[in-house]
mmCIF file of C-alpha atoms and ligand atoms in Angstrom:
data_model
loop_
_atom_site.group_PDB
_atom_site.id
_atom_site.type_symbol
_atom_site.label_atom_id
_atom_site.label_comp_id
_atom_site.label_asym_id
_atom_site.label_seq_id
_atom_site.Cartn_x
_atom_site.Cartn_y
_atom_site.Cartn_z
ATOM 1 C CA UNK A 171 -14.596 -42.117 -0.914
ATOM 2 C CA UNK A 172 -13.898 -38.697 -2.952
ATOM 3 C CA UNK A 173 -13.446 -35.739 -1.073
ATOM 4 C CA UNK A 174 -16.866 -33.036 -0.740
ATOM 5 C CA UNK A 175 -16.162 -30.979 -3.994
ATOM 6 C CA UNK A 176 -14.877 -26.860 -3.226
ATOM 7 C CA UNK A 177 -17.318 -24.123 -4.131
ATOM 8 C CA UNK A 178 -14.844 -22.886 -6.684
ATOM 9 C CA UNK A 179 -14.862 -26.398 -8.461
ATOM 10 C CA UNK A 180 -19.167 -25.780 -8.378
ATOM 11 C CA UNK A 181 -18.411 -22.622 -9.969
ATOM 12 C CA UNK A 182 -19.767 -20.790 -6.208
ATOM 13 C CA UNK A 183 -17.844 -18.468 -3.948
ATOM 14 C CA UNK A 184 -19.435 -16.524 -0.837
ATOM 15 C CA UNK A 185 -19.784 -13.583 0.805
ATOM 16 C CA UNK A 186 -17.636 -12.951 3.858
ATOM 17 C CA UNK A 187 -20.399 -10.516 5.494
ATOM 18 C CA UNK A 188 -23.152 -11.481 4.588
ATOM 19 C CA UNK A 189 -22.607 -15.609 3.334
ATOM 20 C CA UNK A 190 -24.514 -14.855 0.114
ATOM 21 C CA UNK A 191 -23.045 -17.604 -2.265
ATOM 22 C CA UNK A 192 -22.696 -16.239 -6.229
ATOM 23 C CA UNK A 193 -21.320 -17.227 -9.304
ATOM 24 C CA UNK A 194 -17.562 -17.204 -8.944
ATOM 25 C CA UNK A 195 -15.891 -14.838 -10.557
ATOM 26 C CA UNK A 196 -12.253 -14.087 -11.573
ATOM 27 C CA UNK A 197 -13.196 -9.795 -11.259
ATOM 28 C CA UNK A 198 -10.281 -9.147 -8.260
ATOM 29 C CA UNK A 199 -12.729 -5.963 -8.071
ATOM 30 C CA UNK A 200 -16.202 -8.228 -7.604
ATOM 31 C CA UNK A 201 -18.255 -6.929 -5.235
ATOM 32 C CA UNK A 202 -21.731 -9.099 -2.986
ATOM 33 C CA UNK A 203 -24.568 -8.369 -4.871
ATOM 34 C CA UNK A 204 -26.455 -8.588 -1.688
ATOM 35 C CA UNK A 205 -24.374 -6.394 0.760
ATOM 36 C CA UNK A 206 -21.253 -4.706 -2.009
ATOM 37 C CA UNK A 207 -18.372 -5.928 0.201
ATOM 38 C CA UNK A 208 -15.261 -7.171 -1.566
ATOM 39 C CA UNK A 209 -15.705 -10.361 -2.726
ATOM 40 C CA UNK A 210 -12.646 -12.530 -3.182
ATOM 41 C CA UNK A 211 -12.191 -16.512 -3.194
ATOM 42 C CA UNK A 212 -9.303 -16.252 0.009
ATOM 43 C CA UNK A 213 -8.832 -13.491 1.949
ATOM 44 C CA UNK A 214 -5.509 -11.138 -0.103
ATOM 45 C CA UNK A 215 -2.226 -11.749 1.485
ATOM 46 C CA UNK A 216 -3.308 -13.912 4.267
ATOM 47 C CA UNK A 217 -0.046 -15.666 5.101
ATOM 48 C CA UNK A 218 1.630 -12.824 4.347
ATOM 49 C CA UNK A 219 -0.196 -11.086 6.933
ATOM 50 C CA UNK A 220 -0.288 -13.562 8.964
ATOM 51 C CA UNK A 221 3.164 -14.204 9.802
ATOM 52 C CA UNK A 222 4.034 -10.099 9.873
ATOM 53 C CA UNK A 223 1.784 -10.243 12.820
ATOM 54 C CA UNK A 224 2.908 -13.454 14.392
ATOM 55 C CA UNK A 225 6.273 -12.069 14.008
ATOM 56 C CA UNK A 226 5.731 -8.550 15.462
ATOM 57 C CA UNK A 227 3.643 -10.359 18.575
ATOM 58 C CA UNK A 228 6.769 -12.480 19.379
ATOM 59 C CA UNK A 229 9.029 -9.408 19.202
ATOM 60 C CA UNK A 230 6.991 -7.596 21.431
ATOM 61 C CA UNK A 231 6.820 -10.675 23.862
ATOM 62 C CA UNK A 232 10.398 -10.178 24.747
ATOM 63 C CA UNK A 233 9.994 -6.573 26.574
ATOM 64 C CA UNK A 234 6.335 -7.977 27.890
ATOM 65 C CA UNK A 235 8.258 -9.779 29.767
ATOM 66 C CA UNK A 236 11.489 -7.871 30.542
ATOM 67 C CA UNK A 237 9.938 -5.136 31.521
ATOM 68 C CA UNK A 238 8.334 -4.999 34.959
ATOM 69 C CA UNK A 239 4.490 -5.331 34.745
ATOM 70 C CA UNK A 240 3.542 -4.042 38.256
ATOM 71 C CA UNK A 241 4.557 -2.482 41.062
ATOM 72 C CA UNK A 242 3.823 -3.956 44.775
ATOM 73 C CA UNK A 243 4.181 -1.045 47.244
ATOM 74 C CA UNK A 244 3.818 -1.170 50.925
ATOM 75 C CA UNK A 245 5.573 1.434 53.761
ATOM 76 C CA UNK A 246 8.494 -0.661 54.161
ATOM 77 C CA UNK A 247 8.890 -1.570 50.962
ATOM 78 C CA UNK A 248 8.188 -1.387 47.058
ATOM 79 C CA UNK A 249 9.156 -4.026 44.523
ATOM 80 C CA UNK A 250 8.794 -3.925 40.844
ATOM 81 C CA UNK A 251 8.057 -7.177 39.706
ATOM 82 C CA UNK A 252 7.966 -8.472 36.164
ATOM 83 C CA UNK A 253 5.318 -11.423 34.491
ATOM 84 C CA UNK A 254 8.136 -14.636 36.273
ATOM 85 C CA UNK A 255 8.890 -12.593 39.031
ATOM 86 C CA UNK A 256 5.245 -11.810 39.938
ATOM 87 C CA UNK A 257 3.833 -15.438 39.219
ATOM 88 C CA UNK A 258 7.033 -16.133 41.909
ATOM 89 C CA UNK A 259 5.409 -13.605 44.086
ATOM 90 C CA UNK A 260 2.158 -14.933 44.105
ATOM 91 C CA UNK A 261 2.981 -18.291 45.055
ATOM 92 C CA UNK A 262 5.407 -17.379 47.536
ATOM 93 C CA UNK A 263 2.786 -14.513 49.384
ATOM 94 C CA UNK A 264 0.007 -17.689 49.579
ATOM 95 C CA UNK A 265 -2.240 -17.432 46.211
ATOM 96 C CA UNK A 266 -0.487 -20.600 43.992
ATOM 97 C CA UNK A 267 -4.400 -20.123 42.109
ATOM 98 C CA UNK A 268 -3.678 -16.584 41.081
ATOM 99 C CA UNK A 269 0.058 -17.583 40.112
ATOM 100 C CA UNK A 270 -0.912 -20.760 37.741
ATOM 101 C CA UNK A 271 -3.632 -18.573 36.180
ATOM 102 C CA UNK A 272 -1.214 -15.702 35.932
ATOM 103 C CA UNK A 273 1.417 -18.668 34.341
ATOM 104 C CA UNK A 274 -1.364 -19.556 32.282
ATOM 105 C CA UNK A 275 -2.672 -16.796 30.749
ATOM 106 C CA UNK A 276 1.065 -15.229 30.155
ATOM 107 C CA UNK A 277 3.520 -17.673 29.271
ATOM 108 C CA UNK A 278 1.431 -21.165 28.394
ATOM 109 C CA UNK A 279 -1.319 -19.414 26.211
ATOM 110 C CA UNK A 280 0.842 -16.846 24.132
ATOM 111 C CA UNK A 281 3.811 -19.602 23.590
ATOM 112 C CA UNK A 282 0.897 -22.155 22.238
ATOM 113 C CA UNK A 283 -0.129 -19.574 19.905
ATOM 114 C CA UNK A 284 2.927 -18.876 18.925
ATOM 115 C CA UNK A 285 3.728 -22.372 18.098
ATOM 116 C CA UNK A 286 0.336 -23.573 16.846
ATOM 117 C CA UNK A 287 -0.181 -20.637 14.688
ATOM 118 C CA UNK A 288 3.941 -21.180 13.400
ATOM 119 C CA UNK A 289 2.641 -24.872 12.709
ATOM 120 C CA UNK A 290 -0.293 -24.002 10.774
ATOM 121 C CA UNK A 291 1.242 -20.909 8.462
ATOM 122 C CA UNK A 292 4.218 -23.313 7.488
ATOM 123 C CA UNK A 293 2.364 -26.202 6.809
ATOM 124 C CA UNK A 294 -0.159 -24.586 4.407
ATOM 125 C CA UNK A 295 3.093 -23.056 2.791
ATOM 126 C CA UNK A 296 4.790 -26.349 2.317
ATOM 127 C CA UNK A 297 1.539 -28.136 1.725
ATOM 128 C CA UNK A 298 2.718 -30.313 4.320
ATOM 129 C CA UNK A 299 1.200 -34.174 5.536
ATOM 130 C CA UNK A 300 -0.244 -32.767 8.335
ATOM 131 C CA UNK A 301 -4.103 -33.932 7.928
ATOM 132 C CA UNK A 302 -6.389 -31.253 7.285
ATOM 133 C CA UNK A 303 -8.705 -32.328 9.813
ATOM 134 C CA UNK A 304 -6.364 -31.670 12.500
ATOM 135 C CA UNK A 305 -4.582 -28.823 11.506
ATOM 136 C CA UNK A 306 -8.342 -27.350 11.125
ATOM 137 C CA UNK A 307 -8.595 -28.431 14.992
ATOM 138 C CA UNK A 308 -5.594 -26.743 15.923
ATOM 139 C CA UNK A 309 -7.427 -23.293 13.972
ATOM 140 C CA UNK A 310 -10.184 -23.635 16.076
ATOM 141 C CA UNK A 311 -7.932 -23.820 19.054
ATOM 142 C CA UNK A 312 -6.447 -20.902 18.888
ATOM 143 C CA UNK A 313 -9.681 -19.038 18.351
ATOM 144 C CA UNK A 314 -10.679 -20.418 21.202
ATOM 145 C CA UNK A 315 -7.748 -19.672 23.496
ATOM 146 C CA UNK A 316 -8.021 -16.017 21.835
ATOM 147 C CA UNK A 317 -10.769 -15.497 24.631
ATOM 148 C CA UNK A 318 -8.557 -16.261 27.316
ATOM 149 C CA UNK A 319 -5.341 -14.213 26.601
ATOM 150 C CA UNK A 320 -6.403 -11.053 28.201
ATOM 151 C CA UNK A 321 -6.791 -12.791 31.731
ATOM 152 C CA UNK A 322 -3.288 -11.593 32.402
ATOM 153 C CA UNK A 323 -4.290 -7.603 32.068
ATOM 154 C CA UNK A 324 -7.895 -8.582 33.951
ATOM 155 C CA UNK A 325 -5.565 -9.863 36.772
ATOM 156 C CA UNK A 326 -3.238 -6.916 36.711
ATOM 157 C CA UNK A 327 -6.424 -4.818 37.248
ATOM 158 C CA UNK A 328 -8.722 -7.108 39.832
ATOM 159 C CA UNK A 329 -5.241 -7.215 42.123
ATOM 160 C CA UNK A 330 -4.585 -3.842 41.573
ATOM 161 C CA UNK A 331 -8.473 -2.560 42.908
ATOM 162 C CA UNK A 332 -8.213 -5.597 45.634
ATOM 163 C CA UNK A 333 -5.109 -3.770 47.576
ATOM 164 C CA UNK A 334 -6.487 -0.362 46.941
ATOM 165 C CA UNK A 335 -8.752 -1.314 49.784
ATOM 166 C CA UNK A 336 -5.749 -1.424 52.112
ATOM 167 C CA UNK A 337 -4.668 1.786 53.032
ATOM 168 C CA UNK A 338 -1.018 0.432 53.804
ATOM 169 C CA UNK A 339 -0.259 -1.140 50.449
ATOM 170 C CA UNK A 340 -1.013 -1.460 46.603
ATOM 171 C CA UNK A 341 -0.109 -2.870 43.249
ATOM 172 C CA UNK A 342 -0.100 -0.165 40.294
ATOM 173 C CA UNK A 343 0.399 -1.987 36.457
ATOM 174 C CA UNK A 344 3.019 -0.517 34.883
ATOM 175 C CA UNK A 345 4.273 -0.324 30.958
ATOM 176 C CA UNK A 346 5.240 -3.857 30.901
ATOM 177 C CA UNK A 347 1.583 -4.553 30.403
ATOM 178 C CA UNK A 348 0.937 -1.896 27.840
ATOM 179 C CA UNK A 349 3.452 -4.508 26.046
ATOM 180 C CA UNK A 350 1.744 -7.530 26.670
ATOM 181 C CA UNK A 351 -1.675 -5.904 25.881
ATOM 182 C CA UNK A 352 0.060 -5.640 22.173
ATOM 183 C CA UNK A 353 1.402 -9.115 22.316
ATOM 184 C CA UNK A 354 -1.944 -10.178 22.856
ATOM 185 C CA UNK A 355 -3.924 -7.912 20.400
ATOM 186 C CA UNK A 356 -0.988 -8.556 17.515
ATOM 187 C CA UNK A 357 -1.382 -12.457 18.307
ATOM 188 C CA UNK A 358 -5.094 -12.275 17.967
ATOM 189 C CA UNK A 359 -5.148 -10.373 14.702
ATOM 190 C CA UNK A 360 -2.405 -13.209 12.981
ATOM 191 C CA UNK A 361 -5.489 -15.616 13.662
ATOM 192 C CA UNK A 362 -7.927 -13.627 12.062
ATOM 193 C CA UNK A 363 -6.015 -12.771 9.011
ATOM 194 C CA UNK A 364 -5.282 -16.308 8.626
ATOM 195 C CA UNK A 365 -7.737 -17.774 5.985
ATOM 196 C CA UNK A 366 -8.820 -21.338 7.271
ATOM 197 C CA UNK A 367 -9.788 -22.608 4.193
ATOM 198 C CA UNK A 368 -6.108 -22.360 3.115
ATOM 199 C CA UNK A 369 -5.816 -25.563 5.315
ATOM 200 C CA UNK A 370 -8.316 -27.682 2.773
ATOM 201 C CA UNK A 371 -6.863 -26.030 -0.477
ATOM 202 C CA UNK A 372 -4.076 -28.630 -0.088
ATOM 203 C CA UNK A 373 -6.166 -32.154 -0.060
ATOM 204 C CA UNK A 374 -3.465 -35.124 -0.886
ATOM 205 C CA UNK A 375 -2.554 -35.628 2.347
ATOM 206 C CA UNK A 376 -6.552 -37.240 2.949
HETATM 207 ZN ZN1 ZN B 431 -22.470 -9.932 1.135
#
């Protein structure tokens, strides 16, 4: 069975905004006719892009995690804990739910991204054997898990307002998750300047 031909093939391309489909055109300076945003048949420099931000989230990852990302005070004593040493914390002080989400949503969701969106960049660059059908999956994936990754800095903040009720104790976030914040913002901009259709341009391996 032959592959479902590409718009460029039927002479089409769309609209980004507004999904108005036109005549293609070679014009790098085309613009919708419908709503005048750029129109171009992949998104300039995706990979490119891509990877720069990829690269710059897993830099930042390393003093996201160094650094401590809050501060546990109580009179007798005040301990500075970072992402493993709080997730430690938690499951020693009697809340293993709070520490597997807090595992979760800083260690197991960034590394995936890291990893799927490393698989997916390289494999569209090497036009690789991966099927297209699954490496689209593994797109839609980390869109998905995009959702999730700022349950770490939602934690930071529900723990932090749960002890301020206690007068004898609280938990302040500190710049460790001003890091992580960017890890997670950086991560979720390498997905969205990733253009998904680079995954079909590349059709032998069906
Ligand atoms: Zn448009």
């Amino acid at each position: 069975m032959s592959a479902p031909p590409r718009a460029q093939e039927l002479g089409m391309m769309s609209c980004h905004v507004c999904r108005l489909v036109t005549a293609y055109s070679e014009d790098p300076h085309a613009h919708c006719p419908r709503c005048h945003s750029a129109l171009h048949v992949r998104k300039q420099g995706s990979i490119a892009r891509s990877w720069a931000l990829l690269l710059a989230a897993a830099m930042f990852y390393i003093p996201a995690n160094v650094f401590p990302i809050m501060r546990t005070q109580s009179l007798s004593s005040k301990d500075d804990n970072t992402i493993l040493s709080g997730i430690f914390e938690l499951w020693r002080a009697g809340s293993p739910g709070l520490a597997v989400i807090v595992f979760t949503a800083s260690i197991v969701v960034p590394m995936l991204k890291f990893i799927i969106m490393t698989v997916l960049l390289v494999s569209v660059q090497r036009s690789s054997g991966l099927v297209s059908k699954q490496r689209a999956r593994l797109y839609r994936f980390v869109e998905l898990i995009g959702y999730w990754s700022m349950l770490d800095v939602f934690v930071v903040a529900i723990l932090s307002a749960l002890v301020h009720f206690q007068i004898l104790s609280r938990v302040e976030p500190l710049p460790g998750v001003v890091y992580f914040g960017v890890v997670v913002v950086l991560t979720m901009l390498s997905a969205m300047s990733f253009d998904p259709r680079l995954i079909w341009d590349n059709r032998k391996s069906q």
